Short mmCIF file of C-alpha atoms in Angstrom, two decimals:
data_model
loop_
_atom_site.label_atom_id
_atom_site.label_comp_id
_atom_site.label_asym_id
_atom_site.label_seq_id
_atom_site.Cartn_x
_atom_site.Cartn_y
_atom_site.Cartn_z
CA MET A 27 -20.67 -27.31 -2.90
CA HIS A 28 -18.16 -26.83 -5.66
CA HIS A 29 -19.44 -25.70 -8.99
CA LYS A 30 -17.25 -26.73 -11.88
CA SER A 31 -15.88 -23.50 -13.24
CA THR A 32 -17.32 -22.70 -16.63
CA PRO A 33 -15.13 -21.88 -19.67
CA THR A 34 -16.14 -18.21 -19.41
CA ALA A 35 -14.91 -18.16 -15.83
CA LYS A 36 -11.63 -19.71 -16.87
CA ILE A 37 -11.16 -17.21 -19.68
CA PHE A 38 -11.96 -14.33 -17.35
CA LEU A 39 -9.39 -15.47 -14.80
CA PHE A 40 -6.88 -16.09 -17.55
CA ILE A 41 -7.29 -12.54 -18.86
CA ILE A 42 -6.91 -11.07 -15.37
CA PHE A 43 -3.72 -13.01 -14.76
CA ALA A 44 -2.42 -12.15 -18.24
CA ILE A 45 -2.98 -8.44 -17.62
CA LEU A 46 -1.41 -8.63 -14.18
CA TYR A 47 1.77 -10.25 -15.44
CA THR A 48 2.18 -8.72 -18.91
CA PRO A 49 3.90 -5.51 -17.76
CA ILE A 50 6.35 -7.44 -15.61
CA PHE A 51 7.37 -9.87 -18.34
CA PHE A 52 7.36 -7.04 -20.85
CA LEU A 53 10.00 -5.25 -18.77
CA ILE A 54 12.09 -8.38 -18.40
CA PHE A 55 11.82 -9.25 -22.10
CA TYR A 56 13.16 -5.89 -23.25
CA SER A 57 15.98 -5.98 -20.70
CA PHE A 58 17.68 -8.33 -23.21
CA ASN A 59 17.16 -5.96 -26.14
CA SER A 60 20.32 -4.64 -27.77
CA GLY A 61 18.25 -1.98 -29.53
CA GLY A 62 17.86 0.24 -26.48
CA THR A 63 14.08 0.79 -26.78
CA MET A 64 10.99 -0.93 -25.41
CA SER A 65 9.27 -1.17 -28.80
CA HIS A 66 11.57 -2.88 -31.24
CA PHE A 67 13.54 -5.99 -30.30
CA GLU A 68 16.78 -5.99 -32.26
CA GLY A 69 18.87 -8.72 -30.75
CA PHE A 70 19.80 -10.50 -27.56
CA THR A 71 22.30 -8.85 -25.24
CA LEU A 72 23.35 -8.91 -21.62
CA ASP A 73 24.92 -5.45 -21.82
CA TRP A 74 22.26 -3.84 -19.64
CA TYR A 75 22.94 -6.31 -16.88
CA LYS A 76 26.68 -5.74 -17.17
CA GLU A 77 26.11 -2.01 -16.96
CA LEU A 78 23.79 -2.53 -14.00
CA PHE A 79 26.30 -4.57 -12.03
CA HIS A 80 29.07 -2.07 -12.68
CA ASP A 81 26.99 0.88 -11.56
CA THR A 82 28.44 1.64 -8.11
CA ARG A 83 26.08 4.55 -7.54
CA LEU A 84 23.10 2.28 -7.96
CA PHE A 85 24.75 -0.33 -5.75
CA ILE A 86 25.04 2.23 -2.95
CA ILE A 87 21.39 3.18 -3.44
CA VAL A 88 20.34 -0.48 -3.14
CA LEU A 89 22.40 -0.75 0.04
CA ASN A 90 20.79 2.42 1.41
CA THR A 91 17.35 1.00 0.68
CA LEU A 92 18.14 -2.27 2.44
CA VAL A 93 19.73 -0.59 5.47
CA ILE A 94 16.76 1.76 5.85
CA ALA A 95 14.29 -1.11 5.48
CA LEU A 96 15.97 -3.47 7.96
CA LEU A 97 16.79 -0.82 10.54
CA SER A 98 13.41 0.89 10.40
CA SER A 99 11.45 -2.38 10.62
CA LEU A 100 13.55 -3.58 13.52
CA ILE A 101 13.07 -0.38 15.53
CA ALA A 102 9.41 -0.13 14.53
CA THR A 103 8.85 -3.73 15.64
CA ILE A 104 10.32 -3.06 19.09
CA ILE A 105 8.31 0.13 19.62
CA GLY A 106 5.22 -1.45 18.08
CA VAL A 107 5.33 -4.52 20.32
CA PHE A 108 5.56 -2.33 23.42
CA GLY A 109 2.78 -0.21 22.03
CA ALA A 110 0.56 -3.24 21.48
CA LEU A 111 1.32 -4.49 25.00
CA SER A 112 0.30 -1.18 26.54
CA ILE A 113 -2.80 -0.79 24.36
CA HIS A 114 -3.79 -4.30 25.39
CA ALA A 115 -3.49 -3.37 29.07
CA TYR A 116 -5.92 -0.45 28.79
CA LYS A 117 -9.67 -0.49 29.34
CA LYS A 118 -12.00 -0.43 26.40
CA ARG A 119 -12.51 3.31 25.95
CA MET A 120 -8.87 4.30 26.14
CA LYS A 121 -8.07 1.32 23.93
CA ASN A 122 -10.37 2.57 21.19
CA THR A 123 -8.91 6.08 21.33
CA LEU A 124 -5.38 4.71 21.09
CA LEU A 125 -6.35 2.44 18.21
CA SER A 126 -7.90 5.29 16.25
CA LEU A 127 -4.72 7.33 16.73
CA ASN A 128 -2.72 4.28 15.73
CA ASN A 129 -4.65 3.90 12.48
CA VAL A 130 -4.30 7.51 11.34
CA LEU A 131 -1.01 6.85 9.56
CA ILE A 132 -2.28 3.63 8.00
CA VAL A 133 -5.20 5.27 6.26
CA SER A 134 -3.45 8.55 5.46
CA PRO A 135 -2.44 8.94 1.83
CA ASP A 136 1.33 8.83 1.39
CA VAL A 137 1.38 12.39 0.12
CA ILE A 138 -0.08 13.65 3.39
CA ILE A 139 2.39 11.65 5.45
CA GLY A 140 5.25 12.87 3.30
CA ALA A 141 4.21 16.52 3.32
CA SER A 142 3.46 16.62 7.05
CA PHE A 143 6.75 14.88 7.93
CA LEU A 144 8.58 17.35 5.70
CA ILE A 145 7.05 20.18 7.71
CA LEU A 146 7.87 18.35 10.96
CA PHE A 147 11.55 17.83 10.10
CA THR A 148 11.96 21.38 8.88
CA PHE A 149 10.21 22.68 12.00
CA ALA A 150 12.40 20.54 14.27
CA GLY A 151 15.55 21.47 12.37
CA ILE A 152 16.39 17.92 11.31
CA LYS A 153 18.46 17.87 8.13
CA LEU A 154 16.85 15.96 5.29
CA GLY A 155 18.76 12.82 4.41
CA PHE A 156 19.39 9.40 5.94
CA TYR A 157 17.97 10.19 9.37
CA SER A 158 14.82 11.90 8.15
CA VAL A 159 14.09 8.95 5.85
CA LEU A 160 14.83 6.44 8.62
CA LEU A 161 12.61 8.28 11.12
CA SER A 162 9.76 8.47 8.60
CA HIS A 163 9.97 4.79 7.81
CA ILE A 164 9.98 3.89 11.51
CA ALA A 165 7.00 6.19 12.01
CA PHE A 166 4.79 4.71 9.29
CA SER A 167 5.76 1.12 10.17
CA ILE A 168 4.88 1.25 13.88
CA PRO A 169 1.06 1.17 13.42
CA ILE A 170 1.36 -1.83 11.07
CA VAL A 171 3.31 -3.79 13.68
CA VAL A 172 0.76 -2.85 16.36
CA LEU A 173 -2.13 -4.02 14.18
CA LEU A 174 -0.49 -7.38 13.53
CA VAL A 175 0.64 -8.02 17.12
CA LEU A 176 -2.56 -6.93 18.88
CA PRO A 177 -4.81 -9.78 17.63
CA LYS A 178 -2.30 -12.30 19.00
CA LEU A 179 -2.45 -10.59 22.40
CA MET A 180 -6.25 -10.58 22.35
CA GLU A 181 -6.30 -14.25 21.48
CA MET A 182 -4.01 -15.13 24.41
CA SER A 183 -5.94 -16.40 27.37
CA PRO A 184 -5.43 -14.15 30.45
CA SER A 185 -5.24 -17.26 32.62
CA LEU A 186 -1.80 -17.97 31.13
CA VAL A 187 -0.49 -14.77 32.69
CA ASP A 188 -2.36 -15.43 35.95
CA ALA A 189 -0.93 -18.91 36.16
CA ALA A 190 2.60 -17.64 35.62
CA LYS A 191 2.09 -15.01 38.32
CA ASP A 192 0.66 -17.53 40.79
CA LEU A 193 3.72 -19.64 40.20
CA GLY A 194 5.83 -16.68 41.28
CA ALA A 195 7.02 -15.26 37.97
CA SER A 196 8.14 -11.64 38.01
CA ASN A 197 6.71 -9.17 35.53
CA TRP A 198 9.84 -9.48 33.43
CA ASN A 199 9.57 -13.28 33.45
CA VAL A 200 5.90 -13.15 32.50
CA LEU A 201 6.82 -10.95 29.57
CA THR A 202 9.82 -12.89 28.27
CA LYS A 203 8.74 -16.45 29.12
CA VAL A 204 5.00 -16.32 28.51
CA VAL A 205 3.76 -13.33 26.55
CA LEU A 206 6.52 -12.79 24.00
CA PRO A 207 6.80 -16.45 22.95
CA TYR A 208 3.04 -16.54 22.49
CA ILE A 209 2.90 -13.48 20.25
CA THR A 210 6.07 -14.32 18.26
CA PRO A 211 4.17 -15.14 15.02
CA GLY A 212 2.50 -11.73 15.21
CA ILE A 213 5.85 -10.05 15.82
CA PHE A 214 7.38 -11.73 12.77
CA ALA A 215 4.38 -10.89 10.62
CA GLY A 216 4.68 -7.27 11.78
CA PHE A 217 8.39 -7.15 11.04
CA PHE A 218 8.01 -8.53 7.52
CA MET A 219 5.06 -6.31 6.77
CA ALA A 220 7.07 -3.29 7.93
CA LEU A 221 9.92 -4.46 5.71
CA THR A 222 7.63 -4.67 2.69
CA TYR A 223 6.16 -1.23 3.35
CA SER A 224 9.59 0.28 3.73
CA LEU A 225 11.02 -1.35 0.59
CA ASP A 226 7.97 -0.33 -1.40
CA ASP A 227 7.61 3.20 -0.20
CA PHE A 228 8.07 5.95 -2.69
CA ALA A 229 5.93 8.97 -1.88
CA VAL A 230 6.92 9.51 1.75
CA THR A 231 10.61 9.03 0.99
CA PHE A 232 10.34 11.36 -1.99
CA PHE A 233 9.20 14.19 0.29
CA VAL A 234 11.75 13.77 3.07
CA THR A 235 14.83 12.61 1.21
CA GLY A 236 16.53 15.91 0.38
CA ASN A 237 19.31 16.06 -2.17
CA GLY A 238 22.18 13.81 -1.15
CA PHE A 239 20.31 10.64 -0.20
CA SER A 240 18.24 8.37 -2.39
CA THR A 241 16.42 5.06 -2.17
CA LEU A 242 15.63 2.70 -5.00
CA SER A 243 12.06 3.91 -5.56
CA VAL A 244 13.12 7.54 -5.71
CA GLU A 245 15.95 6.65 -8.09
CA ILE A 246 13.62 4.69 -10.39
CA TYR A 247 11.23 7.63 -10.43
CA SER A 248 13.89 10.10 -11.48
CA LEU A 249 15.22 7.67 -14.12
CA ALA A 250 11.71 7.00 -15.46
CA ARG A 251 10.99 10.72 -15.72
CA GLN A 252 13.98 11.05 -18.02
CA GLY A 253 12.48 8.45 -20.34
CA ILE A 254 13.25 4.87 -21.22
CA SER A 255 16.59 3.38 -20.28
CA LEU A 256 16.96 -0.38 -20.35
CA ASN A 257 19.06 -0.34 -17.17
CA ILE A 258 15.75 -0.03 -15.35
CA ASN A 259 14.48 -3.10 -17.18
CA ALA A 260 17.51 -5.11 -16.10
CA LEU A 261 17.05 -3.84 -12.55
CA SER A 262 13.39 -4.84 -12.53
CA ALA A 263 14.26 -8.32 -13.81
CA VAL A 264 16.76 -8.78 -10.96
CA LEU A 265 14.27 -7.46 -8.39
CA PHE A 266 11.51 -9.69 -9.75
CA VAL A 267 13.68 -12.81 -9.50
CA VAL A 268 14.61 -11.91 -5.91
CA THR A 269 10.92 -11.36 -5.08
CA ILE A 270 9.93 -14.70 -6.57
CA LEU A 271 12.66 -16.49 -4.61
CA LEU A 272 11.45 -14.84 -1.41
CA VAL A 273 7.86 -15.82 -2.22
CA ILE A 274 8.86 -19.44 -2.75
CA VAL A 275 10.80 -19.52 0.52
CA TYR A 276 7.91 -17.83 2.32
CA TYR A 277 5.37 -20.22 0.79
CA PHE A 278 7.28 -23.29 1.93
CA ILE A 279 7.86 -21.91 5.42
CA THR A 280 4.16 -21.16 5.90
CA GLN A 281 3.18 -24.53 4.45
CA ARG A 282 5.47 -26.23 6.96
CA THR A 283 4.35 -24.17 9.94
CA ASN A 284 0.73 -24.69 8.93
CA MET A 285 1.24 -28.43 9.02
CA LYS A 286 3.04 -28.18 12.34
CA GLY A 287 0.18 -26.10 13.73
CA VAL A 288 -2.35 -28.70 12.66
CA GLY A 289 -0.20 -31.40 14.22
CA ILE A 290 -0.16 -29.68 17.58
CA ARG A 291 -3.88 -29.05 17.62
CA LYS A 292 -4.62 -32.69 16.95
CA MET B 292 0.50 -1.60 41.40
CA GLY B 293 3.54 -2.93 39.57
CA ASN B 294 1.38 -3.67 36.59
CA LYS B 295 0.53 -0.05 36.01
CA LEU B 296 4.15 0.99 36.28
CA THR B 297 5.33 -1.48 33.65
CA ARG B 298 2.44 -0.50 31.44
CA ASN B 299 3.47 3.12 31.67
CA LEU B 300 7.06 2.16 30.91
CA TYR B 301 5.97 0.24 27.79
CA MET B 302 3.91 3.22 26.86
CA ILE B 303 6.73 5.77 26.73
CA PRO B 304 8.19 5.11 23.26
CA TYR B 305 4.79 4.43 21.76
CA SER B 306 3.15 7.55 23.17
CA LEU B 307 6.15 9.58 22.07
CA TRP B 308 5.50 8.24 18.59
CA ILE B 309 1.82 9.18 18.78
CA VAL B 310 2.62 12.72 19.89
CA LEU B 311 5.53 13.34 17.51
CA PHE B 312 4.45 11.52 14.37
CA VAL B 313 0.66 11.39 14.51
CA ILE B 314 -0.61 14.45 16.34
CA ALA B 315 2.21 16.94 15.70
CA PRO B 316 2.28 16.50 11.89
CA ILE B 317 -1.47 17.07 11.57
CA MET B 318 -1.25 20.13 13.82
CA LEU B 319 1.68 21.47 11.82
CA VAL B 320 -0.19 21.00 8.54
CA LEU B 321 -3.10 22.93 10.01
CA TYR B 322 -0.73 25.63 11.33
CA TYR B 323 1.09 26.06 8.02
CA SER B 324 -2.18 26.36 6.12
CA PHE B 325 -2.68 29.78 7.73
CA PHE B 326 0.45 31.29 6.23
CA ASP B 327 0.84 32.77 2.77
CA ILE B 328 3.93 32.25 0.62
CA GLU B 329 5.77 35.16 2.29
CA GLY B 330 5.18 33.71 5.73
CA ASN B 331 2.48 36.15 6.86
CA PHE B 332 -0.51 34.94 8.79
CA SER B 333 -3.56 35.03 6.50
CA LEU B 334 -6.59 33.16 5.28
CA ILE B 335 -5.68 33.68 1.65
CA ASN B 336 -5.02 29.96 1.07
CA TYR B 337 -8.54 29.09 2.10
CA GLN B 338 -9.88 31.85 -0.13
CA LYS B 339 -7.83 30.44 -2.97
CA PHE B 340 -9.05 26.93 -2.30
CA PHE B 341 -12.64 28.04 -2.79
CA THR B 342 -11.94 29.51 -6.23
CA PRO B 343 -13.14 27.52 -9.28
CA VAL B 344 -9.60 26.35 -10.15
CA TYR B 345 -9.12 24.43 -6.93
CA LEU B 346 -12.72 23.34 -6.58
CA LYS B 347 -12.67 21.89 -10.07
CA MET B 348 -9.43 20.09 -9.31
CA THR B 349 -10.90 18.66 -6.11
CA LEU B 350 -13.99 17.49 -7.94
CA SER B 351 -12.05 15.90 -10.77
CA SER B 352 -9.71 14.27 -8.28
CA PHE B 353 -12.69 12.70 -6.50
CA TRP B 354 -14.21 11.71 -9.82
CA TYR B 355 -11.05 9.89 -10.92
CA ALA B 356 -10.68 8.20 -7.54
CA PHE B 357 -14.33 7.14 -7.75
CA LEU B 358 -13.87 5.71 -11.26
CA ILE B 359 -10.70 3.88 -10.25
CA THR B 360 -12.43 2.38 -7.21
CA LEU B 361 -15.54 1.40 -9.16
CA ILE B 362 -13.65 -0.23 -12.03
CA SER B 363 -11.36 -2.07 -9.62
CA LEU B 364 -14.41 -3.36 -7.76
CA LEU B 365 -16.14 -4.46 -10.97
CA PHE B 366 -13.15 -6.58 -11.92
CA ALA B 367 -12.03 -7.58 -8.44
CA TYR B 368 -15.32 -9.05 -7.24
CA PRO B 369 -15.74 -11.66 -9.98
CA THR B 370 -12.04 -12.44 -9.82
CA ALA B 371 -12.17 -13.00 -6.07
CA TYR B 372 -15.34 -15.05 -6.47
CA LEU B 373 -13.85 -17.27 -9.16
CA LEU B 374 -10.63 -17.64 -7.18
CA THR B 375 -12.53 -19.11 -4.23
CA LYS B 376 -13.84 -21.77 -6.62
CA THR B 377 -10.41 -22.88 -7.82
CA LYS B 378 -8.63 -25.92 -6.49
CA HIS B 379 -5.43 -24.40 -5.10
CA LYS B 380 -7.02 -21.13 -4.12
CA GLN B 381 -4.31 -19.97 -1.72
CA LEU B 382 -1.67 -20.46 -4.40
CA TRP B 383 -3.71 -18.52 -6.97
CA LEU B 384 -4.30 -15.78 -4.46
CA LEU B 385 -0.56 -15.59 -3.85
CA LEU B 386 -0.08 -15.20 -7.61
CA ILE B 387 -2.51 -12.27 -7.55
CA ILE B 388 -0.55 -10.66 -4.73
CA VAL B 389 2.93 -11.13 -6.25
CA PRO B 390 2.58 -8.26 -8.77
CA SER B 391 1.76 -5.92 -5.90
CA TRP B 392 5.23 -6.61 -4.50
CA VAL B 393 6.88 -5.36 -7.66
CA ASN B 394 7.78 -1.74 -7.11
CA LEU B 395 4.93 0.54 -8.16
CA LEU B 396 7.26 2.77 -10.15
CA LEU B 397 8.62 -0.14 -12.15
CA LYS B 398 5.07 -1.04 -13.15
CA ALA B 399 4.34 2.55 -14.12
CA TYR B 400 7.56 2.57 -16.10
CA ALA B 401 6.51 -0.63 -17.90
CA PHE B 402 3.32 1.08 -19.02
CA ILE B 403 5.33 3.97 -20.46
CA GLY B 404 6.76 1.35 -22.81
CA ILE B 405 3.52 -0.56 -23.42
CA PHE B 406 1.38 2.51 -24.11
CA GLY B 407 4.09 4.42 -25.97
CA GLN B 408 3.87 5.58 -29.56
CA TYR B 409 5.39 2.36 -30.95
CA GLY B 410 4.56 0.26 -27.91
CA MET B 411 2.87 -3.08 -27.54
CA ALA B 412 -0.66 -1.69 -27.17
CA ASN B 413 -0.40 0.26 -30.40
CA SER B 414 1.03 -2.67 -32.39
CA LEU B 415 -1.88 -4.72 -31.09
CA LEU B 416 -4.36 -2.05 -32.20
CA GLU B 417 -2.74 -1.96 -35.62
CA MET B 418 -2.93 -5.71 -35.90
CA ILE B 419 -6.71 -5.68 -35.36
CA GLY B 420 -6.94 -2.86 -37.86
CA ILE B 421 -7.90 0.01 -35.56
CA GLY B 422 -4.60 1.74 -36.13
CA SER B 423 -2.25 3.32 -33.64
CA ARG B 424 -3.31 6.23 -31.55
CA GLN B 425 -2.18 8.31 -28.60
CA ILE B 426 -2.64 6.18 -25.48
CA LEU B 427 -0.02 7.47 -23.11
CA PHE B 428 -0.85 10.80 -21.45
CA THR B 429 -4.62 10.28 -21.66
CA ASP B 430 -7.29 9.78 -19.02
CA PHE B 431 -7.65 6.19 -20.16
CA SER B 432 -4.00 5.33 -19.52
CA PHE B 433 -4.11 6.97 -16.11
CA ILE B 434 -7.21 5.06 -15.00
CA PHE B 435 -5.99 1.79 -16.51
CA VAL B 436 -2.63 1.91 -14.74
CA ALA B 437 -4.20 3.02 -11.46
CA VAL B 438 -6.69 0.12 -11.59
CA TYR B 439 -3.84 -2.22 -12.49
CA ILE B 440 -1.90 -1.12 -9.44
CA PHE B 441 -4.80 -1.23 -6.99
CA ILE B 442 -6.68 -4.32 -8.07
CA PRO B 443 -4.75 -6.82 -5.88
CA PHE B 444 -5.61 -4.69 -2.83
CA MET B 445 -9.29 -4.84 -3.79
CA ILE B 446 -9.26 -8.58 -4.50
CA LEU B 447 -7.63 -9.54 -1.20
CA PRO B 448 -10.29 -8.37 1.31
CA ILE B 449 -13.14 -9.54 -0.95
CA PHE B 450 -11.50 -12.93 -1.33
CA ASN B 451 -11.17 -13.21 2.45
CA ALA B 452 -14.82 -12.29 2.97
CA LEU B 453 -15.99 -14.77 0.33
CA ASN B 454 -13.74 -17.44 1.73
CA GLU B 455 -15.29 -17.12 5.19
CA LEU B 456 -18.78 -17.38 3.77
CA ASN B 457 -20.50 -20.49 5.05
CA PRO B 458 -21.35 -22.65 1.99
CA SER B 459 -24.42 -24.09 3.72
CA LEU B 460 -26.04 -20.66 3.47
CA LEU B 461 -25.81 -20.96 -0.29
CA ASP B 462 -27.19 -24.47 -0.16
CA ALA B 463 -30.07 -23.15 1.92
CA ALA B 464 -30.75 -20.37 -0.57
CA ASN B 465 -30.63 -22.91 -3.36
CA ASP B 466 -32.97 -25.31 -1.60
CA LEU B 467 -35.41 -22.50 -0.93
CA GLY B 468 -35.58 -21.89 -4.66
CA ALA B 469 -33.46 -18.79 -5.00
CA SER B 470 -32.04 -18.21 -8.44
CA LYS B 471 -28.29 -17.69 -8.72
CA TRP B 472 -28.79 -13.94 -9.07
CA THR B 473 -31.13 -13.75 -6.07
CA ALA B 474 -28.69 -15.80 -4.01
CA PHE B 475 -25.95 -13.39 -4.96
CA ARG B 476 -28.02 -10.27 -4.29
CA ARG B 477 -29.63 -11.40 -1.06
CA VAL B 478 -27.01 -13.70 0.46
CA ILE B 479 -23.50 -13.50 -0.96
CA PHE B 480 -23.16 -9.77 -1.51
CA PRO B 481 -24.64 -8.61 1.84
CA LEU B 482 -22.42 -11.07 3.69
CA THR B 483 -19.28 -9.90 1.93
CA ILE B 484 -20.05 -6.18 2.08
CA ASP B 485 -17.37 -5.67 4.75
CA GLY B 486 -14.72 -6.98 2.39
CA VAL B 487 -16.01 -4.67 -0.34
CA LYS B 488 -15.96 -1.73 2.06
CA SER B 489 -12.41 -2.27 3.20
CA GLY B 490 -11.34 -2.83 -0.41
CA CYS B 491 -12.91 0.48 -1.41
CA GLN B 492 -11.25 2.23 1.51
CA ILE B 493 -7.84 0.79 0.60
CA VAL B 494 -8.24 1.93 -3.02
CA PHE B 495 -10.12 5.23 -2.81
CA ILE B 496 -7.92 7.15 -0.38
CA PRO B 497 -4.58 6.47 -2.12
CA ALA B 498 -6.27 7.06 -5.49
CA LEU B 499 -6.85 10.67 -4.42
CA SER B 500 -3.16 11.23 -4.03
CA LEU B 501 -1.39 9.39 -6.85
CA PHE B 502 1.01 12.07 -7.93
CA MET B 503 3.67 9.82 -9.45
CA LEU B 504 1.21 8.28 -11.89
CA THR B 505 -0.19 11.62 -12.96
CA ARG B 506 3.38 12.70 -13.66
CA LEU B 507 4.60 9.56 -15.43
CA ILE B 508 1.51 8.20 -17.15
CA ALA B 509 -0.93 11.07 -17.46
CA GLY B 510 1.75 13.59 -18.41
CA ASN B 511 0.34 16.22 -16.02
CA ARG B 512 -3.00 16.13 -17.87
CA VAL B 513 -4.73 14.78 -14.80
CA ILE B 514 -4.15 16.86 -11.68
CA THR B 515 -5.21 15.15 -8.49
CA LEU B 516 -5.10 16.58 -4.98
CA GLY B 517 -1.89 14.62 -4.47
CA THR B 518 -0.26 16.17 -7.50
CA ALA B 519 -1.22 19.63 -6.30
CA ILE B 520 0.23 18.98 -2.84
CA GLU B 521 3.48 17.67 -4.31
CA GLN B 522 3.64 20.65 -6.66
CA HIS B 523 3.18 23.17 -3.87
CA PHE B 524 5.62 21.54 -1.48
CA LEU B 525 8.43 20.47 -3.77
CA VAL B 526 8.19 22.69 -6.86
CA THR B 527 6.66 26.10 -6.13
CA GLN B 528 7.58 25.95 -2.43
CA ASP B 529 4.21 27.42 -1.45
CA TRP B 530 3.86 25.28 1.66
CA GLY B 531 0.87 27.21 2.94
CA MET B 532 -1.27 26.37 -0.07
CA GLY B 533 0.00 22.78 -0.08
CA ALA B 534 -0.91 22.46 3.59
CA THR B 535 -4.39 23.89 2.90
CA ILE B 536 -5.06 21.26 0.24
CA ALA B 537 -3.69 18.66 2.66
CA VAL B 538 -6.17 19.85 5.31
CA PHE B 539 -9.04 19.19 2.92
CA LEU B 540 -7.61 15.82 1.95
CA ILE B 541 -7.39 14.89 5.64
CA ILE B 542 -11.03 15.93 6.13
CA ALA B 543 -12.01 13.82 3.11
CA MET B 544 -10.05 10.91 4.55
CA PHE B 545 -11.86 11.03 7.89
CA PHE B 546 -15.16 11.29 6.07
CA ILE B 547 -14.43 8.19 3.99
CA MET B 548 -13.26 6.29 7.05
CA PHE B 549 -16.52 7.24 8.73
CA LEU B 550 -18.55 6.03 5.72
CA THR B 551 -16.76 2.71 5.39
CA ARG B 552 -16.34 2.03 9.10
CA ASP B 553 -17.07 -1.37 10.46
CA ARG B 554 -20.20 -1.08 12.58
CA LYS B 555 -20.19 -4.49 14.15
CA ARG B 556 -16.74 -4.67 15.66
CA GLY B 557 -15.55 -2.13 18.20
CA VAL B 558 -12.45 -4.21 19.11
#
């Protein structure tokens, strides 16, 4: 039953989309402004982009952000997969306890995570900087990986494992030849979700970053607090284009795998 | 049993994580809340928390979070509903999600420009003849930007719930003579309440702790619990007081999780 959408519905959706995208295009538009403000467009210029690409400090910060994101998601994925495997092996009661503990960091506000990790690192004598940020990112990514891998494990029929064992597979073989291939989509989803969380994180990093080390979010925050500088606009335009490219790639990959999936089921 | 051994082996890194990064931080927050700024054991932080200054801040923080959640819901529900009626709904949904991948601080920064003295919003107001006014650093700008940032996270679970709704139930309601409103009130809304609940949970808890927005958009006019925690930890260095506020925020968090918990599924 598909109702034709009424004009009011269309207008409503249009307004929502307009509001969602206005700030983004607003930023990009003024990144070409030679006037240096976000209120009066004087003339077209690419100076802000030139400045952006010559800013080595910012380049290092972008690299830091990427290294932290990739490394933390990789480590979190490994620990998370093992965590999901062990949670899956437990009986119901223990499973629920573990899951509640797992979800604490997901529902905690970032400020709490940041503040409590700051206390933790100070207490443990870990110097604030690269390692404290990396450890924090690993820590808040693990539960996300677990949550995305676990449903795949639940969905897997136990007879697959039994069959492999009857056929003489060792535990290691069962894991690498049967279980891991089956839950691969969940593992990838977990990894990419962890990557997104890490790239996006501001509050936790802000608490545990110390003085010498900075990620992109923290840098944008300190720039934005100083007021308007069109470098940030140019940066956001570049980031937005990268995001869109990733979305397009992602969209086509999922479209293709979806079709493949349908093909197999038929 | 070999099985148990491997399970315990798998468990080592994960249980280390639980102990070090889930249990220890909460315990440490609780521990630090019992120390005053000079490092002496005392209950002064709790006494301070129950003074009108902090109680008012807590109340206003909850009030703002409530408003942000409510307004997001009021806009998100119809949007999600209308999205399920569109032709390429997954594509449209993706377009709703894309802005949430743009760094939160960049979006906040954009609003500094839009709501600024000579910004887009004010030129628009002048064009309609209302005239420019102070928008940045007001309650309105804070709530608007917060809703803007959270609305995709509210739309997503509601969309999923609506999408799973069996259309024949609506046909049945229709055939039985229910008006559109009755069908919504008695069929659609009750069946999608889980999506609404998880949306509210995703929005409400972070809305209590948005310190970067209060700093950038509300110009320190709005003080939320999150702002206070950040202030105590990173500016005044009074970790004890910061930890005390954190303790109350954690209690609030568990309370909200309890309220919005999913009763049907126990996993």
